[in-house]
mmCIF file of C-alpha atoms in Angstrom:
data_model
loop_
_atom_site.group_PDB
_atom_site.id
_atom_site.type_symbol
_atom_site.label_atom_id
_atom_site.label_comp_id
_atom_site.label_asym_id
_atom_site.label_seq_id
_atom_site.Cartn_x
_atom_site.Cartn_y
_atom_site.Cartn_z
ATOM 1 C CA MET L 13 56.411 108.191 109.067
ATOM 2 C CA ARG L 14 58.842 109.154 111.805
ATOM 3 C CA ALA L 15 62.550 108.985 110.943
ATOM 4 C CA TRP L 16 65.955 109.444 112.546
ATOM 5 C CA LEU L 17 68.731 110.968 110.471
ATOM 6 C CA ILE L 18 72.305 109.655 110.770
ATOM 7 C CA SER L 19 74.968 111.610 108.902
ATOM 8 C CA ASN L 20 78.736 111.772 108.674
ATOM 9 C CA ILE L 21 79.777 115.184 107.448
ATOM 10 C CA ALA L 22 83.361 113.936 106.935
ATOM 11 C CA SER L 23 82.308 111.055 104.692
ATOM 12 C CA GLY L 24 82.940 112.844 101.406
ATOM 13 C CA SER L 25 79.886 114.508 99.857
ATOM 14 C CA THR L 26 77.780 115.462 102.880
ATOM 15 C CA ASP L 27 77.505 119.095 103.956
ATOM 16 C CA ALA L 28 75.249 121.326 105.995
ATOM 17 C CA GLY L 29 73.269 122.405 102.935
ATOM 18 C CA THR L 30 72.389 118.829 102.054
ATOM 19 C CA LEU L 31 71.226 118.162 105.605
ATOM 20 C CA GLU L 32 69.031 121.270 105.611
ATOM 21 C CA SER L 33 67.383 120.283 102.311
ATOM 22 C CA LEU L 34 66.162 116.860 103.455
ATOM 23 C CA PRO L 35 62.876 117.911 105.148
ATOM 24 C CA ALA L 36 61.720 119.637 101.960
ATOM 25 C CA LEU L 37 62.765 116.677 99.806
ATOM 26 C CA LEU L 38 60.916 114.212 102.051
ATOM 27 C CA PRO L 39 57.724 116.087 103.069
ATOM 28 C CA ASP L 40 55.915 112.917 104.190
ATOM 29 C CA ILE L 41 58.676 111.971 106.628
ATOM 30 C CA ASP L 42 58.983 113.568 110.059
ATOM 31 C CA ILE L 43 62.668 113.701 111.027
ATOM 32 C CA VAL L 44 62.490 113.583 114.830
ATOM 33 C CA GLY L 45 66.207 113.264 115.596
ATOM 34 C CA HIS L 46 69.684 113.586 114.124
ATOM 35 C CA SER L 47 73.015 111.983 115.043
ATOM 36 C CA GLY L 48 76.237 113.276 113.524
ATOM 37 C CA PHE L 49 78.459 110.199 113.513
ATOM 38 C CA PRO L 50 81.181 109.590 114.719
ATOM 39 C CA ALA L 51 81.234 112.688 116.956
ATOM 40 C CA GLU L 52 77.867 111.522 118.293
ATOM 41 C CA ALA L 53 77.075 107.897 119.042
ATOM 42 C CA LEU L 54 74.528 106.022 116.978
ATOM 43 C CA PRO L 55 71.140 106.045 118.723
ATOM 44 C CA SER L 56 70.230 102.823 120.504
ATOM 45 C CA VAL L 57 67.367 100.638 119.362
ATOM 46 C CA GLU L 58 65.588 101.526 122.612
ATOM 47 C CA LYS L 59 65.876 105.238 121.820
ATOM 48 C CA LEU L 60 64.499 104.749 118.311
ATOM 49 C CA ASP L 61 61.582 102.714 119.611
ATOM 50 C CA SER L 62 60.832 105.243 122.357
ATOM 51 C CA GLN L 63 60.450 107.895 119.634
ATOM 52 C CA ASP L 64 58.259 105.607 117.465
ATOM 53 C CA VAL L 65 60.865 105.767 114.713
ATOM 54 C CA SER L 66 60.235 103.381 111.813
ATOM 55 C CA LEU L 67 62.807 104.687 109.312
ATOM 56 C CA ILE L 68 66.499 105.544 109.532
ATOM 57 C CA LEU L 69 67.889 107.993 106.985
ATOM 58 C CA LEU L 70 71.568 107.219 106.425
ATOM 59 C CA LEU L 71 73.359 110.109 104.720
ATOM 60 C CA ALA L 72 76.935 108.892 104.914
ATOM 61 C CA GLY L 73 79.623 106.744 103.333
ATOM 62 C CA ASP L 74 79.921 102.980 103.278
ATOM 63 C CA GLY L 75 81.926 102.788 106.524
ATOM 64 C CA THR L 76 79.257 104.603 108.546
ATOM 65 C CA ILE L 77 76.533 102.577 106.859
ATOM 66 C CA ASN L 78 78.373 99.402 107.835
ATOM 67 C CA ALA L 79 78.412 100.426 111.506
ATOM 68 C CA ALA L 80 74.703 101.283 111.491
ATOM 69 C CA ALA L 81 73.615 98.225 109.505
ATOM 70 C CA THR L 82 75.415 95.922 111.918
ATOM 71 C CA LEU L 83 74.066 97.656 115.025
ATOM 72 C CA TYR L 84 70.444 97.672 113.821
ATOM 73 C CA ASP L 85 70.351 94.230 112.190
ATOM 74 C CA ASN L 86 67.596 93.030 114.555
ATOM 75 C CA TRP L 87 65.662 96.309 114.523
ATOM 76 C CA ARG L 88 62.072 96.228 113.283
ATOM 77 C CA GLY L 89 62.319 99.355 111.102
ATOM 78 C CA ALA L 90 63.773 100.103 107.675
ATOM 79 C CA VAL L 91 66.748 102.082 106.371
ATOM 80 C CA LEU L 92 66.941 104.529 103.478
ATOM 81 C CA ILE L 93 70.539 104.979 102.324
ATOM 82 C CA LEU L 94 71.281 108.319 100.671
ATOM 83 C CA PRO L 95 74.613 108.922 98.873
ATOM 84 C CA GLY L 96 76.780 110.954 101.227
ATOM 85 C CA GLY L 97 80.236 109.406 100.982
ATOM 86 C CA THR L 98 83.110 109.172 98.542
ATOM 87 C CA MET L 99 82.351 105.889 96.750
ATOM 88 C CA ASN L 100 78.685 105.327 97.769
ATOM 89 C CA MET L 101 78.764 101.699 96.674
ATOM 90 C CA LEU L 102 75.825 100.646 98.844
ATOM 91 C CA ALA L 103 73.725 103.596 97.699
ATOM 92 C CA SER L 104 74.518 102.665 94.090
ATOM 93 C CA SER L 105 73.490 99.047 94.641
ATOM 94 C CA LEU L 106 70.082 100.203 95.900
ATOM 95 C CA HIS L 107 69.467 103.312 93.799
ATOM 96 C CA GLY L 108 71.817 103.194 90.809
ATOM 97 C CA SER L 109 73.213 106.589 89.833
ATOM 98 C CA ALA L 110 70.250 108.532 91.262
ATOM 99 C CA GLY L 111 71.005 111.535 93.428
ATOM 100 C CA ILE L 112 69.377 112.396 96.725
ATOM 101 C CA ALA L 113 66.523 114.410 95.171
ATOM 102 C CA GLU L 114 65.667 111.658 92.689
ATOM 103 C CA ILE L 115 65.725 108.999 95.403
ATOM 104 C CA ALA L 116 63.510 111.158 97.610
ATOM 105 C CA ARG L 117 60.982 111.612 94.794
ATOM 106 C CA ALA L 118 60.807 107.858 94.227
ATOM 107 C CA VAL L 119 60.271 107.177 97.928
ATOM 108 C CA THR L 120 57.634 109.913 98.234
ATOM 109 C CA ALA L 121 55.802 108.512 95.187
ATOM 110 C CA GLY L 122 55.797 105.044 96.707
ATOM 111 C CA ASP L 123 58.170 103.668 94.049
ATOM 112 C CA ALA L 124 60.431 101.844 96.474
ATOM 113 C CA VAL L 125 60.484 98.313 97.793
ATOM 114 C CA ARG L 126 61.935 96.694 100.888
ATOM 115 C CA THR L 127 64.879 94.360 100.466
ATOM 116 C CA THR L 128 67.840 92.967 102.391
ATOM 117 C CA LEU L 129 71.569 93.079 101.689
ATOM 118 C CA PRO L 130 74.143 90.285 101.418
ATOM 119 C CA TYR L 131 77.316 90.569 103.451
ATOM 120 C CA VAL L 132 80.620 88.835 104.114
ATOM 121 C CA ALA L 133 81.183 87.897 107.753
ATOM 122 C CA VAL L 134 84.812 87.555 108.852
ATOM 123 C CA GLY L 135 85.046 86.605 112.495
ATOM 124 C CA ASP L 136 82.766 89.062 114.311
ATOM 125 C CA ARG L 137 82.978 91.743 111.593
ATOM 126 C CA ARG L 138 80.880 92.278 108.471
ATOM 127 C CA ALA L 139 81.419 93.854 105.064
ATOM 128 C CA TYR L 140 78.479 94.837 102.889
ATOM 129 C CA VAL L 141 80.675 96.139 100.045
ATOM 130 C CA ALA L 142 84.017 94.342 100.413
ATOM 131 C CA ALA L 143 86.454 92.991 102.959
ATOM 132 C CA ILE L 144 90.157 93.202 102.101
ATOM 133 C CA ALA L 145 92.750 91.118 103.947
ATOM 134 C CA GLY L 146 96.501 91.491 103.688
ATOM 135 C CA PRO L 147 99.319 94.068 103.616
ATOM 136 C CA ALA L 148 97.759 96.007 100.725
ATOM 137 C CA SER L 149 94.859 96.983 103.021
ATOM 138 C CA LEU L 150 97.214 99.430 104.760
ATOM 139 C CA TRP L 151 96.365 101.939 102.035
ATOM 140 C CA ALA L 152 93.412 102.890 104.250
ATOM 141 C CA HIS L 153 95.745 104.772 106.600
ATOM 142 C CA ALA L 154 97.050 106.855 103.717
ATOM 143 C CA ARG L 155 93.524 107.623 102.571
ATOM 144 C CA GLU L 156 92.420 108.771 106.024
ATOM 145 C CA ALA L 157 95.500 110.989 106.411
ATOM 146 C CA VAL L 158 94.778 112.673 103.079
ATOM 147 C CA ARG L 159 91.102 113.169 103.970
ATOM 148 C CA SER L 160 92.053 114.857 107.245
ATOM 149 C CA GLY L 161 94.681 117.089 105.608
ATOM 150 C CA ARG L 162 97.662 115.547 107.441
ATOM 151 C CA LEU L 163 100.011 115.565 104.459
ATOM 152 C CA ARG L 164 103.166 114.487 106.286
ATOM 153 C CA GLN L 165 101.369 111.514 107.808
ATOM 154 C CA ALA L 166 99.799 110.785 104.421
ATOM 155 C CA TRP L 167 103.241 110.585 102.809
ATOM 156 C CA ARG L 168 104.530 108.231 105.511
ATOM 157 C CA ALA L 169 101.441 106.057 105.326
ATOM 158 C CA THR L 170 101.614 105.927 101.520
ATOM 159 C CA ARG L 171 105.277 104.881 101.597
ATOM 160 C CA LEU L 172 104.562 102.174 104.180
ATOM 161 C CA ALA L 173 101.538 100.886 102.276
ATOM 162 C CA TRP L 174 103.523 100.702 99.030
ATOM 163 C CA LEU L 175 106.359 98.764 100.645
ATOM 164 C CA ARG L 176 104.043 96.423 102.530
ATOM 165 C CA SER L 177 102.034 95.710 99.375
ATOM 166 C CA PHE L 178 104.799 93.330 98.330
ATOM 167 C CA ALA L 179 104.958 91.545 101.681
ATOM 168 C CA ARG L 180 103.667 88.071 102.381
ATOM 169 C CA GLY L 181 99.997 88.108 103.218
ATOM 170 C CA PRO L 182 97.366 85.585 104.284
ATOM 171 C CA ARG L 183 96.180 82.584 102.314
ATOM 172 C CA VAL L 184 92.853 80.881 101.752
ATOM 173 C CA ARG L 185 92.930 77.362 103.169
ATOM 174 C CA GLY L 186 92.948 74.783 100.394
ATOM 175 C CA CYS L 187 93.933 77.161 97.584
ATOM 176 C CA GLN L 188 96.978 76.499 95.416
ATOM 177 C CA ARG L 189 98.442 79.993 95.763
ATOM 178 C CA ALA L 190 100.314 79.990 99.067
ATOM 179 C CA CYS L 191 100.093 83.672 100.000
ATOM 180 C CA SER L 192 98.530 86.834 98.635
ATOM 181 C CA SER L 193 99.283 90.537 98.897
ATOM 182 C CA ALA L 194 95.549 90.989 99.270
ATOM 183 C CA ILE L 195 92.445 88.854 99.421
ATOM 184 C CA LEU L 196 89.222 90.577 98.377
ATOM 185 C CA LEU L 197 85.982 89.145 99.724
ATOM 186 C CA LEU L 198 82.980 90.507 97.833
ATOM 187 C CA PRO L 199 79.399 89.650 98.884
ATOM 188 C CA GLU L 200 77.128 88.485 96.085
ATOM 189 C CA SER L 201 73.467 87.562 96.327
ATOM 190 C CA GLU L 202 74.068 83.886 97.085
ATOM 191 C CA ALA L 203 77.839 83.505 97.528
ATOM 192 C CA ILE L 204 81.167 85.237 98.145
ATOM 193 C CA GLU L 205 83.534 86.208 95.359
ATOM 194 C CA ILE L 206 87.056 85.512 96.609
ATOM 195 C CA ALA L 207 89.777 87.325 94.660
ATOM 196 C CA ARG L 208 93.356 86.456 95.608
ATOM 197 C CA ILE L 209 95.860 89.052 94.422
ATOM 198 C CA GLY L 210 99.543 88.151 94.329
ATOM 199 C CA VAL L 211 101.998 90.988 93.685
ATOM 200 C CA THR L 212 105.684 90.326 94.364
ATOM 201 C CA GLY L 213 107.409 93.033 92.332
ATOM 202 C CA TRP L 214 107.158 96.403 90.627
ATOM 203 C CA MET L 215 106.325 94.978 87.202
ATOM 204 C CA GLU L 216 103.456 92.890 88.536
ATOM 205 C CA ALA L 217 102.107 95.877 90.450
ATOM 206 C CA ALA L 218 102.271 98.029 87.303
ATOM 207 C CA ARG L 219 100.525 95.343 85.254
ATOM 208 C CA LEU L 220 97.769 95.000 87.821
ATOM 209 C CA GLY L 221 97.420 98.783 87.936
ATOM 210 C CA LEU L 222 96.983 98.969 84.169
ATOM 211 C CA ASP L 223 94.431 96.166 84.249
ATOM 212 C CA TYR L 224 92.563 98.026 87.005
ATOM 213 C CA VAL L 225 92.490 101.273 85.024
ATOM 214 C CA ALA L 226 91.143 99.327 82.054
ATOM 215 C CA SER L 227 88.374 97.928 84.309
ATOM 216 C CA ASP L 228 89.698 94.458 83.553
ATOM 217 C CA TRP L 229 91.579 93.680 86.755
ATOM 218 C CA ARG L 230 89.804 90.362 87.241
ATOM 219 C CA ARG L 231 91.537 89.027 84.108
ATOM 220 C CA SER L 232 94.994 89.916 85.379
ATOM 221 C CA PRO L 233 97.347 86.901 85.671
ATOM 222 C CA ASN L 234 98.068 88.084 89.226
ATOM 223 C CA VAL L 235 94.444 87.554 90.275
ATOM 224 C CA ASP L 236 92.758 84.239 91.048
ATOM 225 C CA ILE L 237 88.964 84.306 91.501
ATOM 226 C CA ALA L 238 86.661 81.734 93.049
ATOM 227 C CA ARG L 239 83.155 81.696 94.503
ATOM 228 C CA ALA L 240 82.126 79.917 97.675
ATOM 229 C CA ASN L 241 79.753 80.133 100.628
ATOM 230 C CA GLY L 242 82.659 80.320 103.035
ATOM 231 C CA ALA L 243 86.403 80.022 103.531
ATOM 232 C CA VAL L 244 89.148 80.103 106.143
ATOM 233 C CA LEU L 245 91.953 82.672 106.125
ATOM 234 C CA GLU L 246 95.237 81.544 107.643
ATOM 235 C CA GLY L 247 98.995 82.121 107.487
ATOM 236 C CA GLY L 248 100.471 83.856 110.512
ATOM 237 C CA ARG L 249 99.251 85.223 113.822
ATOM 238 C CA SER L 250 97.190 88.167 112.612
ATOM 239 C CA VAL L 251 96.210 90.130 109.524
ATOM 240 C CA HIS L 252 95.321 93.732 108.732
ATOM 241 C CA MET L 253 91.881 94.042 107.175
ATOM 242 C CA LEU L 254 89.484 96.592 105.748
ATOM 243 C CA PHE L 255 85.722 96.293 106.184
ATOM 244 C CA ASP L 256 83.964 98.679 103.796
ATOM 245 C CA GLY L 257 86.992 100.969 104.088
ATOM 246 C CA GLU L 258 87.374 100.780 107.884
ATOM 247 C CA SER L 259 90.527 99.115 109.182
ATOM 248 C CA ALA L 260 90.942 96.395 111.804
ATOM 249 C CA ARG L 261 93.654 94.041 113.006
ATOM 250 C CA MET L 262 92.396 90.482 113.444
ATOM 251 C CA ARG L 263 93.904 87.254 114.725
ATOM 252 C CA LEU L 264 94.263 84.293 112.376
ATOM 253 C CA PRO L 265 92.836 81.869 111.475
ATOM 254 C CA LEU L 266 89.555 83.529 110.508
ATOM 255 C CA THR L 267 86.332 81.927 109.366
ATOM 256 C CA VAL L 268 84.617 83.634 106.430
ATOM 257 C CA ARG L 269 80.949 83.065 105.675
ATOM 258 C CA HIS L 270 78.168 84.461 103.518
ATOM 259 C CA GLY L 271 75.170 86.086 105.166
ATOM 260 C CA ARG L 272 72.160 88.250 104.498
ATOM 261 C CA SER L 273 70.925 91.075 106.679
ATOM 262 C CA ARG L 274 67.749 90.866 108.696
ATOM 263 C CA LEU L 275 67.596 94.655 108.543
ATOM 264 C CA VAL L 276 65.425 95.954 105.692
ATOM 265 C CA PHE L 277 66.543 98.614 103.211
ATOM 266 C CA LEU L 278 64.496 100.718 100.785
ATOM 267 C CA ALA L 279 65.545 100.291 97.152
ATOM 268 C CA THR L 280 64.612 102.269 94.021
ATOM 269 C CA ARG L 281 67.014 100.853 91.374
ATOM 270 C CA PRO L 282 65.237 98.512 88.859
ATOM 271 C CA GLU L 283 67.522 95.535 89.575
ATOM 272 C CA ALA L 284 67.184 96.074 93.326
ATOM 273 C CA LEU L 285 63.409 96.448 92.925
ATOM 274 C CA ASP L 286 63.227 93.022 91.275
ATOM 275 C CA MET L 287 65.344 91.539 94.060
ATOM 276 C CA GLY L 288 63.121 93.155 96.670
ATOM 277 C CA ARG L 289 59.934 91.882 95.056
ATOM 278 C CA ARG L 290 61.327 88.352 94.941
ATOM 279 C CA ALA L 291 62.234 88.616 98.625
ATOM 280 C CA GLN L 292 58.726 89.835 99.467
ATOM 281 C CA ALA L 293 57.154 87.013 97.466
ATOM 282 C CA ALA L 294 59.256 84.453 99.320
#
């Protein structure tokens, strides 16, 4: 099997040593090319096909995976996601808590199945982990400043994000709550979980923070949750959003819909294996 490696060494847990270890961990896979994103562009579908590539190895975080998954959605090959970021939510959904070596052993032994991933589409953008709309999404700028070591910019971005977290945000058309500090759109297998978070003061923010630490944030009185196949975001001219951690400014209103990738992913986690087998049977 011929593969192309895509990595992002700034994602969080990817380093040169990990990259060098991959050929030994995957002896049955011939890595014929490597792109270090974002310094290098993602290879085109034509380039992959010209090299007879049938597998993409994605050693990166969720933001890089999002970019690749969207670009290659109509590609005929498959993708193996390896945990190389900070949160690694997509890798966890496909492989559980397994590390790179354990995932590689499962793939080499043939203990992996092909499956697809659900996503949330907002306008022309997709989120495979979560899309966040509203002033609270500005925390992404603070995170990026910290990751790049720009402490002065990180402080400014943190202060701005904190202040804007209490500002009026977008609303979901037809919902009782007029505006939200943040709207979380989470892709599930057959629908979208829509969490509307309303924080208007310090006490509410503290309460939500405590609920989050206790892993019980969905039960917070400041959070309304619904499930639907689609929605419309409105309330103003534009909104700041995060798509799997990557920021964007988008004009309102925005149509939200549930989708499922055409691109195939290799999965080794038991729950993902069952999902993949059901997809193959269908």
